[in-house]
CSV table of C-alpha atoms in Angstrom, one decimal:
chain,number,residue,atom,x,y,z
A,1,VAL,CA,78.9,113.5,128.1
A,2,GLN,CA,78.5,115.3,131.5
A,3,LEU,CA,81.7,117.7,130.7
A,4,LEU,CA,79.8,118.5,127.8
A,5,GLN,CA,76.5,118.7,128.9
A,6,THR,CA,77.8,121.0,131.9
A,7,HIS,CA,79.6,123.3,129.2
A,8,ILE,CA,77.5,123.5,126.4
A,9,GLN,CA,73.7,123.9,127.6
A,10,LYS,CA,72.4,125.7,124.1
A,11,PRO,CA,73.3,126.2,120.8
A,12,THR,CA,76.4,128.2,120.3
A,13,GLU,CA,78.4,129.5,117.9
A,14,LEU,CA,81.6,127.5,117.0
A,15,ALA,CA,84.1,130.5,117.7
A,16,LYS,CA,82.1,131.1,121.3
A,17,ALA,CA,82.3,127.5,122.2
A,18,PRO,CA,84.2,126.4,125.3
A,19,SER,CA,88.1,125.9,124.0
A,20,PHE,CA,87.9,122.4,124.1
A,21,ILE,CA,85.7,122.6,120.8
A,22,ASN,CA,85.7,125.8,119.3
A,23,THR,CA,87.5,124.8,116.1
A,24,ARG,CA,86.8,122.2,113.5
A,25,GLU,CA,90.0,120.3,114.4
A,26,LYS,CA,89.0,120.2,118.0
A,27,LEU,CA,85.5,119.1,116.6
A,28,TYR,CA,87.2,116.6,114.7
A,29,ARG,CA,89.0,115.2,117.3
A,30,LEU,CA,85.7,114.8,119.2
A,31,TYR,CA,84.2,113.0,116.6
A,32,ASN,CA,87.1,110.8,116.0
A,33,TYR,CA,87.0,109.8,119.6
A,34,LEU,CA,83.3,109.3,119.3
A,35,ASP,CA,83.6,107.0,116.2
A,36,GLN,CA,86.3,104.9,117.9
A,37,GLN,CA,83.8,103.8,120.9
A,38,SER,CA,82.4,100.5,120.9
A,39,ASN,CA,79.6,101.3,123.1
A,40,LEU,CA,77.7,104.6,121.6
A,41,ARG,CA,74.4,103.0,121.6
A,42,THR,CA,74.2,103.0,125.4
A,43,ALA,CA,74.7,106.6,125.4
A,44,ARG,CA,73.0,107.8,122.1
A,45,ASP,CA,70.5,109.6,123.6
A,46,GLU,CA,72.5,111.6,125.7
A,47,LEU,CA,75.0,112.3,122.6
A,48,ARG,CA,72.0,113.0,120.4
A,49,HIS,CA,71.1,116.0,122.7
A,50,LEU,CA,74.3,117.6,123.1
A,51,ASN,CA,74.9,120.7,121.3
A,52,ILE,CA,78.3,119.5,119.7
A,53,TYR,CA,77.0,119.1,116.1
A,54,LEU,CA,78.4,121.7,113.6
A,55,SER,CA,75.4,123.1,110.9
A,56,ASN,CA,75.7,125.1,107.7
A,57,ASP,CA,75.6,128.4,110.0
A,58,GLU,CA,78.8,127.4,111.8
A,59,THR,CA,76.6,126.9,115.0
A,60,LEU,CA,76.4,123.9,117.3
A,61,HIS,CA,73.2,122.2,117.8
A,62,SER,CA,71.7,119.0,118.9
A,63,LEU,CA,70.6,116.4,116.6
A,64,GLY,CA,67.1,117.1,116.8
A,65,LEU,CA,67.4,120.4,115.5
A,66,ILE,CA,69.6,119.6,112.4
A,67,TYR,CA,69.6,117.3,109.7
A,68,LEU,CA,71.8,115.3,107.2
A,69,ALA,CA,70.8,116.3,104.0
A,70,ASP,CA,71.9,115.8,100.3
A,71,GLU,CA,72.6,118.8,98.2
A,72,GLU,CA,68.9,119.2,96.9
A,73,GLU,CA,67.4,119.0,100.4
A,74,ARG,CA,70.1,121.3,101.8
A,75,ASN,CA,69.4,124.1,99.3
A,76,LEU,CA,65.6,123.6,100.2
A,77,LEU,CA,66.4,124.0,103.9
A,78,THR,CA,68.7,126.9,103.9
A,79,LYS,CA,66.6,128.9,101.6
A,80,ALA,CA,63.8,128.3,104.3
A,81,GLY,CA,66.6,129.5,107.3
A,82,LEU,CA,66.4,126.1,108.4
A,83,LEU,CA,69.7,124.3,109.8
A,84,THR,CA,71.7,121.2,108.0
A,85,ILE,CA,74.5,119.5,109.5
A,86,ASP,CA,77.8,121.0,107.8
A,87,THR,CA,78.5,119.5,104.5
A,88,GLU,CA,82.1,118.5,105.3
A,89,ILE,CA,81.1,117.1,108.6
A,90,GLN,CA,78.7,115.1,107.0
A,91,GLU,CA,80.9,113.6,104.4
A,92,LYS,CA,83.7,113.0,107.1
A,93,TYR,CA,81.3,111.7,109.6
A,94,ASP,CA,78.4,110.1,107.8
A,95,ARG,CA,78.5,106.6,109.5
A,96,LEU,CA,78.8,108.0,112.9
A,97,LEU,CA,76.1,110.7,112.4
A,98,ARG,CA,73.9,108.1,110.6
A,99,ASN,CA,74.6,104.7,112.1
A,100,GLU,CA,75.7,105.5,115.6
A,101,LEU,CA,73.8,108.4,116.2
A,102,GLY,CA,70.6,108.1,114.2
A,103,ALA,CA,70.9,111.5,113.0
A,104,GLU,CA,67.7,112.3,111.0
A,105,ILE,CA,68.1,112.3,107.3
A,106,PHE,CA,65.9,115.1,105.5
A,107,ASN,CA,63.8,113.6,102.7
A,108,ALA,CA,60.4,114.1,101.2
A,109,GLN,CA,58.9,111.9,104.0
A,110,LYS,CA,60.4,114.2,106.6
A,111,LEU,CA,59.1,117.4,104.8
A,112,ILE,CA,55.4,116.0,104.7
A,113,GLU,CA,55.9,115.3,108.6
A,114,LEU,CA,57.5,118.5,109.7
A,115,LEU,CA,54.2,120.3,107.5
A,116,ARG,CA,51.9,118.3,109.1
A,117,ASP,CA,53.2,118.8,112.6
A,118,TRP,CA,53.1,122.5,112.3
A,119,ALA,CA,49.5,122.4,110.4
A,120,ASP,CA,48.3,120.4,113.4
A,121,GLY,CA,48.4,123.7,115.7
A,122,GLN,CA,47.1,126.2,113.1
A,123,THR,CA,44.0,127.7,112.1
A,124,PHE,CA,43.3,127.4,108.1
A,125,PRO,CA,43.4,129.5,106.0
A,126,CYS,CA,46.8,130.9,107.4
A,127,PRO,CA,48.2,134.2,106.2
A,128,LEU,CA,51.6,133.6,104.5
A,129,ASN,CA,53.5,135.3,107.1
A,130,GLN,CA,52.4,133.3,109.8
A,131,CYS,CA,53.3,130.0,108.1
A,132,HIS,CA,56.1,127.5,108.3
A,133,PRO,CA,59.5,129.0,107.3
A,134,LEU,CA,59.2,126.2,104.5
A,135,ILE,CA,56.2,127.7,103.1
A,136,ASN,CA,56.0,131.3,104.2
A,137,THR,CA,56.2,132.7,100.7
A,138,ALA,CA,54.9,131.6,97.3
A,139,LYS,CA,58.4,131.1,96.1
A,140,LYS,CA,58.9,128.8,98.9
A,141,ILE,CA,55.5,126.8,98.2
A,142,SER,CA,56.6,126.4,94.6
A,143,ARG,CA,59.9,125.2,95.6
A,144,ILE,CA,58.4,122.6,97.8
A,145,LEU,CA,55.6,121.7,95.5
A,146,GLN,CA,58.5,120.9,92.7
A,147,TYR,CA,60.4,119.1,95.2
A,148,LEU,CA,57.7,116.7,96.4
A,149,ASP,CA,56.5,116.3,92.7
A,150,LYS,CA,59.8,115.1,91.9
A,151,HIS,CA,60.0,112.6,95.0
A,152,LEU,CA,56.5,111.5,95.2
A,153,ASP,CA,57.6,108.1,94.5
A,154,THR,CA,59.3,108.1,98.0
A,155,VAL,CA,56.4,108.9,99.9
A,156,ALA,CA,53.5,106.5,100.6
A,157,ASP,CA,50.0,107.7,99.4
A,158,ALA,CA,48.4,108.3,102.8
A,159,LYS,CA,51.3,110.4,103.4
A,160,ARG,CA,50.7,112.6,100.7
A,161,ALA,CA,47.1,113.4,101.4
A,162,ARG,CA,46.0,117.0,102.7
A,163,LEU,CA,48.7,119.1,102.7
A,164,PRO,CA,48.8,122.9,103.7
A,165,LEU,CA,50.5,124.1,100.3
A,166,CYS,CA,47.5,126.0,98.2
A,167,LEU,CA,48.2,129.5,98.0
A,168,GLY,CA,44.9,131.5,97.9
A,169,MET,CA,44.4,135.1,96.1
A,170,ASN,CA,44.4,136.6,99.6
A,171,GLU,CA,48.0,135.6,100.1
A,172,SER,CA,46.7,132.9,102.5
A,173,VAL,CA,47.8,129.1,102.6
A,174,TYR,CA,45.0,126.3,102.4
A,175,TYR,CA,44.6,122.8,102.3
A,176,CYS,CA,45.0,121.1,99.3
A,177,GLY,CA,43.0,118.4,98.2
Protein backbone atom coordinates (compact mmCIF):
# COMPACT_ATOMS: atom_id res chain seq x y z
CA VAL A 1 0.00 0.00 0.00
CA GLN A 2 2.78 2.45 0.90
CA LEU A 3 4.61 1.77 -2.37
CA LEU A 4 1.44 2.46 -4.34
CA GLN A 5 0.68 5.62 -2.31
CA THR A 6 4.18 6.92 -2.98
CA HIS A 7 4.13 6.31 -6.73
CA ILE A 8 0.54 7.15 -7.70
CA GLN A 9 -0.72 10.20 -5.86
CA LYS A 10 -3.25 11.45 -8.42
CA PRO A 11 -5.34 10.02 -11.26
CA THR A 12 -2.97 8.87 -14.00
CA GLU A 13 -3.30 7.53 -17.53
CA LEU A 14 -2.59 3.82 -17.53
CA ALA A 15 0.23 4.14 -20.08
CA LYS A 16 1.90 6.87 -17.95
CA ALA A 17 1.59 5.00 -14.65
CA PRO A 18 4.66 3.60 -12.88
CA SER A 19 6.15 0.65 -14.76
CA PHE A 20 4.85 -1.92 -12.27
CA ILE A 21 1.19 -1.16 -13.16
CA ASN A 22 1.24 0.55 -16.57
CA THR A 23 -0.50 -2.25 -18.51
CA ARG A 24 -3.67 -4.25 -18.05
CA GLU A 25 -1.65 -7.41 -17.48
CA LYS A 26 0.26 -5.77 -14.62
CA LEU A 27 -2.99 -4.45 -13.14
CA TYR A 28 -4.47 -7.94 -13.35
CA ARG A 29 -1.50 -9.27 -11.39
CA LEU A 30 -2.07 -6.62 -8.72
CA TYR A 31 -5.82 -7.34 -8.57
CA ASN A 32 -5.15 -11.11 -8.44
CA TYR A 33 -2.75 -10.54 -5.55
CA LEU A 34 -5.32 -8.42 -3.72
CA ASP A 35 -8.04 -10.97 -4.42
CA GLN A 36 -5.96 -13.69 -2.72
CA GLN A 37 -5.40 -11.72 0.48
CA SER A 38 -7.54 -12.79 3.41
CA ASN A 39 -7.18 -9.61 5.46
CA LEU A 40 -8.13 -6.92 2.93
CA ARG A 41 -10.78 -5.47 5.23
CA THR A 42 -8.10 -4.09 7.54
CA ALA A 43 -6.57 -2.05 4.69
CA ARG A 44 -9.87 -1.41 2.88
CA ASP A 45 -9.95 2.38 3.33
CA GLU A 46 -6.34 2.79 2.27
CA LEU A 47 -6.88 0.57 -0.78
CA ARG A 48 -10.06 2.41 -1.78
CA HIS A 49 -8.16 5.71 -1.89
CA LEU A 50 -5.33 4.44 -4.09
CA ASN A 51 -5.39 5.46 -7.76
CA ILE A 52 -5.14 1.87 -9.02
CA TYR A 53 -8.61 1.28 -10.46
CA LEU A 54 -8.92 1.49 -14.23
CA SER A 55 -11.78 3.60 -15.52
CA ASN A 56 -13.59 3.57 -18.84
CA ASP A 57 -11.24 6.31 -20.10
CA GLU A 58 -8.06 4.23 -19.47
CA THR A 59 -7.11 6.31 -16.41
CA LEU A 60 -6.34 5.02 -12.93
CA HIS A 61 -8.53 6.51 -10.18
CA SER A 62 -9.52 5.86 -6.59
CA LEU A 63 -12.80 4.08 -5.89
CA GLY A 64 -14.39 7.28 -4.61
CA LEU A 65 -14.27 8.79 -8.10
CA ILE A 66 -15.54 5.91 -10.25
CA TYR A 67 -18.47 3.51 -9.99
CA LEU A 68 -19.40 -0.05 -10.75
CA ALA A 69 -22.20 0.16 -13.29
CA ASP A 70 -24.44 -1.98 -15.43
CA GLU A 71 -24.64 -1.19 -19.13
CA GLU A 72 -27.58 1.21 -18.77
CA GLU A 73 -25.94 3.20 -15.97
CA ARG A 74 -22.55 3.08 -17.73
CA ASN A 75 -24.14 4.65 -20.80
CA LEU A 76 -25.82 7.36 -18.70
CA LEU A 77 -22.61 8.24 -16.84
CA THR A 78 -20.36 8.15 -19.90
CA LYS A 79 -22.61 10.54 -21.82
CA ALA A 80 -22.34 12.91 -18.85
CA GLY A 81 -18.55 12.65 -18.80
CA LEU A 82 -18.48 10.75 -15.49
CA LEU A 83 -16.35 7.67 -14.95
CA THR A 84 -17.10 4.01 -14.42
CA ILE A 85 -14.79 1.12 -13.71
CA ASP A 86 -13.55 -0.43 -16.92
CA THR A 87 -16.03 -3.06 -18.15
CA GLU A 88 -13.47 -5.86 -18.41
CA ILE A 89 -12.02 -5.08 -14.96
CA GLN A 90 -15.52 -5.05 -13.47
CA GLU A 91 -16.37 -8.40 -15.03
CA LYS A 92 -13.14 -10.09 -13.92
CA TYR A 93 -12.90 -8.58 -10.43
CA ASP A 94 -16.48 -7.86 -9.43
CA ARG A 95 -16.26 -9.80 -6.16
CA LEU A 96 -13.02 -8.07 -5.14
CA LEU A 97 -14.31 -4.61 -6.05
CA ARG A 98 -17.80 -5.01 -4.64
CA ASN A 99 -17.39 -7.25 -1.61
CA GLU A 100 -13.83 -6.74 -0.45
CA LEU A 101 -13.18 -3.11 -1.39
CA GLY A 102 -16.74 -1.76 -1.20
CA ALA A 103 -16.80 -0.09 -4.62
CA GLU A 104 -19.97 1.95 -5.03
CA ILE A 105 -22.60 0.69 -7.42
CA PHE A 106 -24.24 3.39 -9.51
CA ASN A 107 -28.03 3.06 -9.46
CA ALA A 108 -31.11 5.28 -9.16
CA GLN A 109 -30.51 5.85 -5.46
CA LYS A 110 -26.91 6.97 -6.10
CA LEU A 111 -28.06 9.23 -8.93
CA ILE A 112 -30.49 10.97 -6.60
CA GLU A 113 -27.80 11.33 -3.91
CA LEU A 114 -25.40 12.89 -6.44
CA LEU A 115 -28.01 15.37 -7.62
CA ARG A 116 -29.06 16.26 -4.08
CA ASP A 117 -25.46 16.75 -2.95
CA TRP A 118 -24.81 19.00 -5.94
CA ALA A 119 -28.07 20.93 -5.44
CA ASP A 120 -27.32 21.66 -1.77
CA GLY A 121 -24.65 24.17 -2.80
CA GLN A 122 -26.56 25.79 -5.65
CA THR A 123 -28.90 28.73 -6.08
CA PHE A 124 -32.02 28.03 -8.13
CA PRO A 125 -33.01 28.59 -10.82
CA CYS A 126 -29.63 27.44 -12.12
CA PRO A 127 -28.53 28.11 -15.73
CA LEU A 128 -28.01 24.86 -17.65
CA ASN A 129 -24.36 25.60 -18.34
CA GLN A 130 -23.70 25.75 -14.58
CA CYS A 131 -25.50 22.49 -13.75
CA HIS A 132 -24.04 19.14 -12.76
CA PRO A 133 -22.63 17.25 -15.79
CA LEU A 134 -25.51 14.78 -15.51
CA ILE A 135 -28.09 17.51 -16.17
CA ASN A 136 -26.34 20.31 -18.08
CA THR A 137 -28.34 19.88 -21.30
CA ALA A 138 -32.02 19.35 -22.03
CA LYS A 139 -31.19 15.96 -23.59
CA LYS A 140 -29.36 14.83 -20.44
CA ILE A 141 -32.27 15.92 -18.24
CA SER A 142 -34.59 13.92 -20.48
CA ARG A 143 -32.33 10.84 -20.18
CA ILE A 144 -32.20 11.20 -16.39
CA LEU A 145 -35.98 11.53 -16.14
CA GLN A 146 -36.49 8.44 -18.33
CA TYR A 147 -33.98 6.51 -16.25
CA LEU A 148 -35.60 7.55 -12.96
CA ASP A 149 -39.07 6.76 -14.29
CA LYS A 150 -37.91 3.27 -15.20
CA HIS A 151 -36.27 2.73 -11.79
CA LEU A 152 -38.61 4.59 -9.40
CA ASP A 153 -39.62 1.38 -7.68
CA THR A 154 -36.04 0.98 -6.43
CA VAL A 155 -35.99 4.34 -4.62
CA ALA A 156 -37.78 5.20 -1.38
CA ASP A 157 -40.52 7.86 -1.64
CA ALA A 158 -38.65 10.35 0.54
CA LYS A 159 -35.62 10.16 -1.75
CA ARG A 160 -37.68 10.98 -4.86
CA ALA A 161 -39.11 14.28 -3.66
CA ARG A 162 -37.86 17.62 -4.95
CA LEU A 163 -35.10 17.03 -7.44
CA PRO A 164 -33.65 19.82 -9.59
CA LEU A 165 -34.82 18.36 -12.89
CA CYS A 166 -37.34 20.84 -14.28
CA LEU A 167 -36.16 22.89 -17.23
CA GLY A 168 -37.69 26.34 -17.61
CA MET A 169 -38.24 28.34 -20.77
CA ASN A 170 -35.19 30.46 -19.87
CA GLU A 171 -32.81 27.43 -20.11
CA SER A 172 -32.54 27.24 -16.33
CA VAL A 173 -33.12 24.29 -14.05
CA TYR A 174 -35.63 24.44 -11.21
CA TYR A 175 -36.73 22.07 -8.47
CA CYS A 176 -39.63 19.82 -9.42
CA GLY A 177 -42.50 19.31 -7.04
